[in-house]
XYZ file of C-alpha atoms in Angstrom:
324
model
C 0.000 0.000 0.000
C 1.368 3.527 -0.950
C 2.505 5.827 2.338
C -0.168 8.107 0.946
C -2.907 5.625 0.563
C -2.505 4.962 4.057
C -2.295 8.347 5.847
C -5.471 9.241 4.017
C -6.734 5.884 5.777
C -5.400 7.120 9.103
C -6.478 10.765 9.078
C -10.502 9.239 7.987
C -10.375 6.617 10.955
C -9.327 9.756 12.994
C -11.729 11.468 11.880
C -14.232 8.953 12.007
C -13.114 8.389 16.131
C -13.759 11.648 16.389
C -17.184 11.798 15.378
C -18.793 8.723 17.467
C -16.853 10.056 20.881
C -18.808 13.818 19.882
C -22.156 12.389 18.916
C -25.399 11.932 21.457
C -26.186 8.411 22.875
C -29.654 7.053 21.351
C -32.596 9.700 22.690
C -33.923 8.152 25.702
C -30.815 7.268 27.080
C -32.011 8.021 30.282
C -32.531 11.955 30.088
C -28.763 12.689 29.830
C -30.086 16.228 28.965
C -32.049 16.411 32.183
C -35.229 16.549 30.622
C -37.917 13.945 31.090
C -40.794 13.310 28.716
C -44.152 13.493 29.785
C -47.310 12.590 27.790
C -50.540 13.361 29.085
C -54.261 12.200 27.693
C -56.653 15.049 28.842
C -55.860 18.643 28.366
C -57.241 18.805 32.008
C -54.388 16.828 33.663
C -52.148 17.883 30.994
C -52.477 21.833 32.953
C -51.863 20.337 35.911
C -48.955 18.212 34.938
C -47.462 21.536 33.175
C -48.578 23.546 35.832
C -45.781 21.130 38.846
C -43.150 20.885 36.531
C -42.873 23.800 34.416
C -39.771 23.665 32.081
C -38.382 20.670 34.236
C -39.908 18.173 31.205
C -41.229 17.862 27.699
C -45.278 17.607 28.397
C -47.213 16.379 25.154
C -50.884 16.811 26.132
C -52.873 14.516 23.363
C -56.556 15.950 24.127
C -57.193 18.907 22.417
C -59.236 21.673 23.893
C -62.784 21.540 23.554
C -62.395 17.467 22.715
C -64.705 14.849 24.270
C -62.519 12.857 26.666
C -64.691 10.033 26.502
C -64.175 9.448 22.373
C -61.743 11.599 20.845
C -59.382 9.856 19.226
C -55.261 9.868 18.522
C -52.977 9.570 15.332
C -49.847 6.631 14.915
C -47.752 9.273 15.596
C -49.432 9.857 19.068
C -49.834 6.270 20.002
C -45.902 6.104 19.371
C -45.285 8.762 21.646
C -47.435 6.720 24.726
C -44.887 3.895 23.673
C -42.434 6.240 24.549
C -42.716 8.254 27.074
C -40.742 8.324 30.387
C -44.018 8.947 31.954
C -47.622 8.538 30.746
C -50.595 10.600 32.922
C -54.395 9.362 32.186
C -57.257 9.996 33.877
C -58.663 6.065 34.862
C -62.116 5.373 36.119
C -62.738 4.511 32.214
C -62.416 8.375 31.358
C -60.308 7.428 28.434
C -62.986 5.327 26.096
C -61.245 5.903 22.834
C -57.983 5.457 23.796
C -58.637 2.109 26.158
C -56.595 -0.045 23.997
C -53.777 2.664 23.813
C -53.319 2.801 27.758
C -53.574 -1.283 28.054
C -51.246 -1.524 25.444
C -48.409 0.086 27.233
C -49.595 -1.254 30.692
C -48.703 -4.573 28.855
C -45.324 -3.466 27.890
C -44.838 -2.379 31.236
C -44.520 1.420 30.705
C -44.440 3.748 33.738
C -47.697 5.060 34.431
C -49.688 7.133 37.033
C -53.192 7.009 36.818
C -54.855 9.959 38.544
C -57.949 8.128 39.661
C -56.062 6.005 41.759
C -55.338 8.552 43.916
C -59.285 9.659 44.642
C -61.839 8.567 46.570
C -64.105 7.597 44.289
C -67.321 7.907 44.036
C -69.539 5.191 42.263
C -72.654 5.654 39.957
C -75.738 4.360 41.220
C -77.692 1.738 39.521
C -79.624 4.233 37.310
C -77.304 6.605 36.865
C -74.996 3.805 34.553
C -77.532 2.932 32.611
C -75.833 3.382 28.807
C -72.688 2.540 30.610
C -72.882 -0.955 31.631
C -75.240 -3.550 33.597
C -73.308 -2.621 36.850
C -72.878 0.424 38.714
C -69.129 1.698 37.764
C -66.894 4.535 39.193
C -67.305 8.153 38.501
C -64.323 9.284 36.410
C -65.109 12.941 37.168
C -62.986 14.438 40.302
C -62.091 17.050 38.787
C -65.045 18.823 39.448
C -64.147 18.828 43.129
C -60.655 20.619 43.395
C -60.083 19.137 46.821
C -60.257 15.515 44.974
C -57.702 17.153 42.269
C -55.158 18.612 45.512
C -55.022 14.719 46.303
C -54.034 14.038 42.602
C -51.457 16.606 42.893
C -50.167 15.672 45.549
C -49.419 12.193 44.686
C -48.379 13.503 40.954
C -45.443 15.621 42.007
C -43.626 12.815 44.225
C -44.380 10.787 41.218
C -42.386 13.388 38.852
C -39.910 14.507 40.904
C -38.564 11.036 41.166
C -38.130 10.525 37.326
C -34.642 9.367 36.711
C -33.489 11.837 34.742
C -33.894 14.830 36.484
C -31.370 16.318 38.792
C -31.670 16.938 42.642
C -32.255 21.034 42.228
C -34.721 20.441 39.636
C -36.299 17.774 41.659
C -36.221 20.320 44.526
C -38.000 22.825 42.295
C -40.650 20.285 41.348
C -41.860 19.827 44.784
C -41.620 23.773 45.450
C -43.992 24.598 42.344
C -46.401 21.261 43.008
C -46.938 22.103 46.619
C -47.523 25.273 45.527
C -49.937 24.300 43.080
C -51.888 22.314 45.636
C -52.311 25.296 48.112
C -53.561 27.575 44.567
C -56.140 24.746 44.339
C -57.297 24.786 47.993
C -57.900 28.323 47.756
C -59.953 28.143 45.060
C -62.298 25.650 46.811
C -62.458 27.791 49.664
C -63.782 30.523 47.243
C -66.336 28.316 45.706
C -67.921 27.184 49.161
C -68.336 30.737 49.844
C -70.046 31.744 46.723
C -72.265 28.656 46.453
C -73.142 29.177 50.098
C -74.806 31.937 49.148
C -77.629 30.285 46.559
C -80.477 29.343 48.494
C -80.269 25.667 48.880
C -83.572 25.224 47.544
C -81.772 26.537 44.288
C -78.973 24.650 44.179
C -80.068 22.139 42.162
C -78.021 21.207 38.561
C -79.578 19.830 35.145
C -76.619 18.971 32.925
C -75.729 17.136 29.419
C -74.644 14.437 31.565
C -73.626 13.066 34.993
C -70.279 14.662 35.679
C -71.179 16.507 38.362
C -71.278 13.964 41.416
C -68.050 15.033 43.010
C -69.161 18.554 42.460
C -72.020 18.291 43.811
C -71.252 15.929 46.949
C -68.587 19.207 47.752
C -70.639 22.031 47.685
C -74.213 20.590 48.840
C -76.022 20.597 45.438
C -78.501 18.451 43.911
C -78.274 16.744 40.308
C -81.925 16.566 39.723
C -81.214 14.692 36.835
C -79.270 14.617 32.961
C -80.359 14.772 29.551
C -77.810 11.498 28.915
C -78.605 8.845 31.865
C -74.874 7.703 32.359
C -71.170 8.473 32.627
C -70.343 8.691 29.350
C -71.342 11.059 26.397
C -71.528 7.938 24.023
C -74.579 6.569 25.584
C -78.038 7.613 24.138
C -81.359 9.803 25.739
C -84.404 7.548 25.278
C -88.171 9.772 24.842
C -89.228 7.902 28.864
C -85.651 9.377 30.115
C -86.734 13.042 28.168
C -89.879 12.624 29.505
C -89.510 12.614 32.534
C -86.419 15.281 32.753
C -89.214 17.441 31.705
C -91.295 16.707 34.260
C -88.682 17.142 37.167
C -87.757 21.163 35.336
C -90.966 21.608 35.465
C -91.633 20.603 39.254
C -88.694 21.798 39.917
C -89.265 24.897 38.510
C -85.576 25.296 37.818
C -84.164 28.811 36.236
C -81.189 27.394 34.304
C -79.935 24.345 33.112
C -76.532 24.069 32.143
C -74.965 22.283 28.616
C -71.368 20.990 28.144
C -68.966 23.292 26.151
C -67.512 19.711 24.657
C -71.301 18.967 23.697
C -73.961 20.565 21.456
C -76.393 22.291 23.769
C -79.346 21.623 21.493
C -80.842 18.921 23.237
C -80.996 20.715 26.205
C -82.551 23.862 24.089
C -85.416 21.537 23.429
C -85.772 20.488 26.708
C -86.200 24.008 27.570
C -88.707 24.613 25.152
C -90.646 21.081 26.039
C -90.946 22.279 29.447
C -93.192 24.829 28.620
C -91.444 27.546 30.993
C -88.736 29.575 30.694
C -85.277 28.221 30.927
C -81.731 29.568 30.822
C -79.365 26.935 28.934
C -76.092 28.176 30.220
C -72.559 26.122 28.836
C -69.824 24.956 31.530
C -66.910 24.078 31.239
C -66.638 20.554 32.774
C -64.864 17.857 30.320
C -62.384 19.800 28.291
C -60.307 22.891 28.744
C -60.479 25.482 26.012
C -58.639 27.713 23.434
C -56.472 30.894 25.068
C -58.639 33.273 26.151
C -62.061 31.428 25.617
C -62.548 31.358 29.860
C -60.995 28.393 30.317
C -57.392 27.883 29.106
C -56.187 26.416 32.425
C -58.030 24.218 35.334
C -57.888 26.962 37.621
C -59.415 29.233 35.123
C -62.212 26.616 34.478
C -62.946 26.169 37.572
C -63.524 29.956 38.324
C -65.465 30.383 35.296
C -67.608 27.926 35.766
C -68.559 28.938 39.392
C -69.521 32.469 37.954
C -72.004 31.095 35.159
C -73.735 28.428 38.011
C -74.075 31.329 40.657
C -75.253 33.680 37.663
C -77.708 31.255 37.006
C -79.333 30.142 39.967
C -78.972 33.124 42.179
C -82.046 34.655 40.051
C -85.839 34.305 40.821
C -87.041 30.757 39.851
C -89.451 30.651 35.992
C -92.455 31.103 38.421
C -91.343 34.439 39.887
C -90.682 36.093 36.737
């Protein structure tokens, strides 16, 4: 072999050295950066996750706002990224409909989870209330409505985080600063809502929604569901004209001012119960599934939560259909 032959050979194996000793490990290799990789099913929990670690990790929320958690949907691409996460967040309690087969799928591969309704105390749907769900009564995937249920998730969510491998102690330090933080934020916002629905008449604290998500809620703050315009857990299930029926009939009875449609659902069914009843009735939208867009009223949980307790005491501070 020539001498020049072989100190080109030389200076390219140099150079070639060179290259693999500068070039990253495979990504994943245990968050050499420091920076762990969160995904997140509902935009809900994907605030709150966002909201303990800040710039500490990646968060990839999959829920868009204004989705329906109970059957929206996710790409290849998505599914991919549930494979791979250091962390995946769902909701539990059979929230996640659509994406069942998703969440078992990496349970099977034995990703690292945390699963926010295992850190509530549940409450369970009675017999009637499931119906369109299943022949048995089932849990109530719905905390959320109760922040004091969601200062429980937190709490056990920012252990959870702050002990992801990759993260260093100061960041892990910060982690625990910003979710205990968090936590006391939430608190406070209970204690507001108690106040302000203390003040409706209990007589008039009574809610007619889309459907039962409210149980939590109203278990809190002393209301009553007097009853929902889907007669189960889930938005997938179907009103029959005896379950209409006799919605009607309790408004009417009732003689309740507003009644109150999902902003992830159409609010015309509950327009023509209004009009069915024969009386004047307020359909008002809340906020209770899905966050929203920036500056729609509900672009974090906090935000939702405040917004909705201004449309509720809105509507049933006022005289009752009767009065008017």
């Amino acid at each position: 072999m020539r001498r020049g032959t072989r100190r080109s050979l030389a200076i390219a194996a140099a150079l070639l050295l060179s290259l693999t000793a500068c070039s990253p490990g495979p990504s994943g290799d245990d968050g050499q950066d420091g920076q762990a990789n969160v995904v997140v099913t509902t935009n809900i929990l994907g605030d709150v996750v966002s909201q303990i670690v800040g710039d500490a990790a990646t968060v990839t929320t999959l829920m868009q706002p204004g989705a329906d958690p109970h059957s929206f949907e996710i790409s290849a691409q998505q599914a991919a990224a549930m494979d791979e996460a250091d962390l995946l967040v769902s909701n539990g309690l059979g929230l996640e409909e659509g994406l069942q087969r998703h969440l078992d799928r990496v349970t099977a591969a034995g990703g690292t989870q945390f699963i926010a309704g295992d850190h509530v105390d549940a409450l369970r749907y009675v017999a009637g209330d499931a119906q369109g769900v299943s022949d048995a009564a089932g849990p109530d995937p719905h905390f959320w409505t109760d922040p004091l249920q969601m200062v429980a998730v937190v709490g056990a969510l920012t252990d959870t985080l702050a002990a992801l491998p990759s993260l260093d102690d100061d960041t892990r330090a910060a982690i625990m600063q910003r979710g205990t933080g968090y936590a006391a934020d939430l608190a406070a916002a209970d204690a507001s809502m108690a106040k302000r629905f203390a003040a409706i008449p209990r007589e008039r604290r009574v809610l007619v929604t889309n459907h039962h998500v409210f149980g939590y809620f109203a278990k809190r703050y002393g209301f009553e569901i007097l009853g929902t315009a889907i007669p189960g857990g889930t938005t997938l299930a179907a009103p029959s004209a005896k379950d209409l029926n006799a919605l009607v009939s309790a408004i009417t009875e009732a003689r309740v001012p507003t009644i109150f449609a999902e902003s992830s659902s159409p609010d015309r069914l509950m327009r023509v119960l209004a009009d069915e009843a024969g009386i004047t009735v307020d359909v008002v939208p809340l906020f209770t599934e899905s966050l929203s867009e920036p500056g729609a009223g509900a672009a974090t949980y906090v935000a939702m939560l405040q917004t909705n307790t201004d449309r509720i005491v809105a509507g049933l501070a006022t005289a009752t259909p009767a009065d008017r």
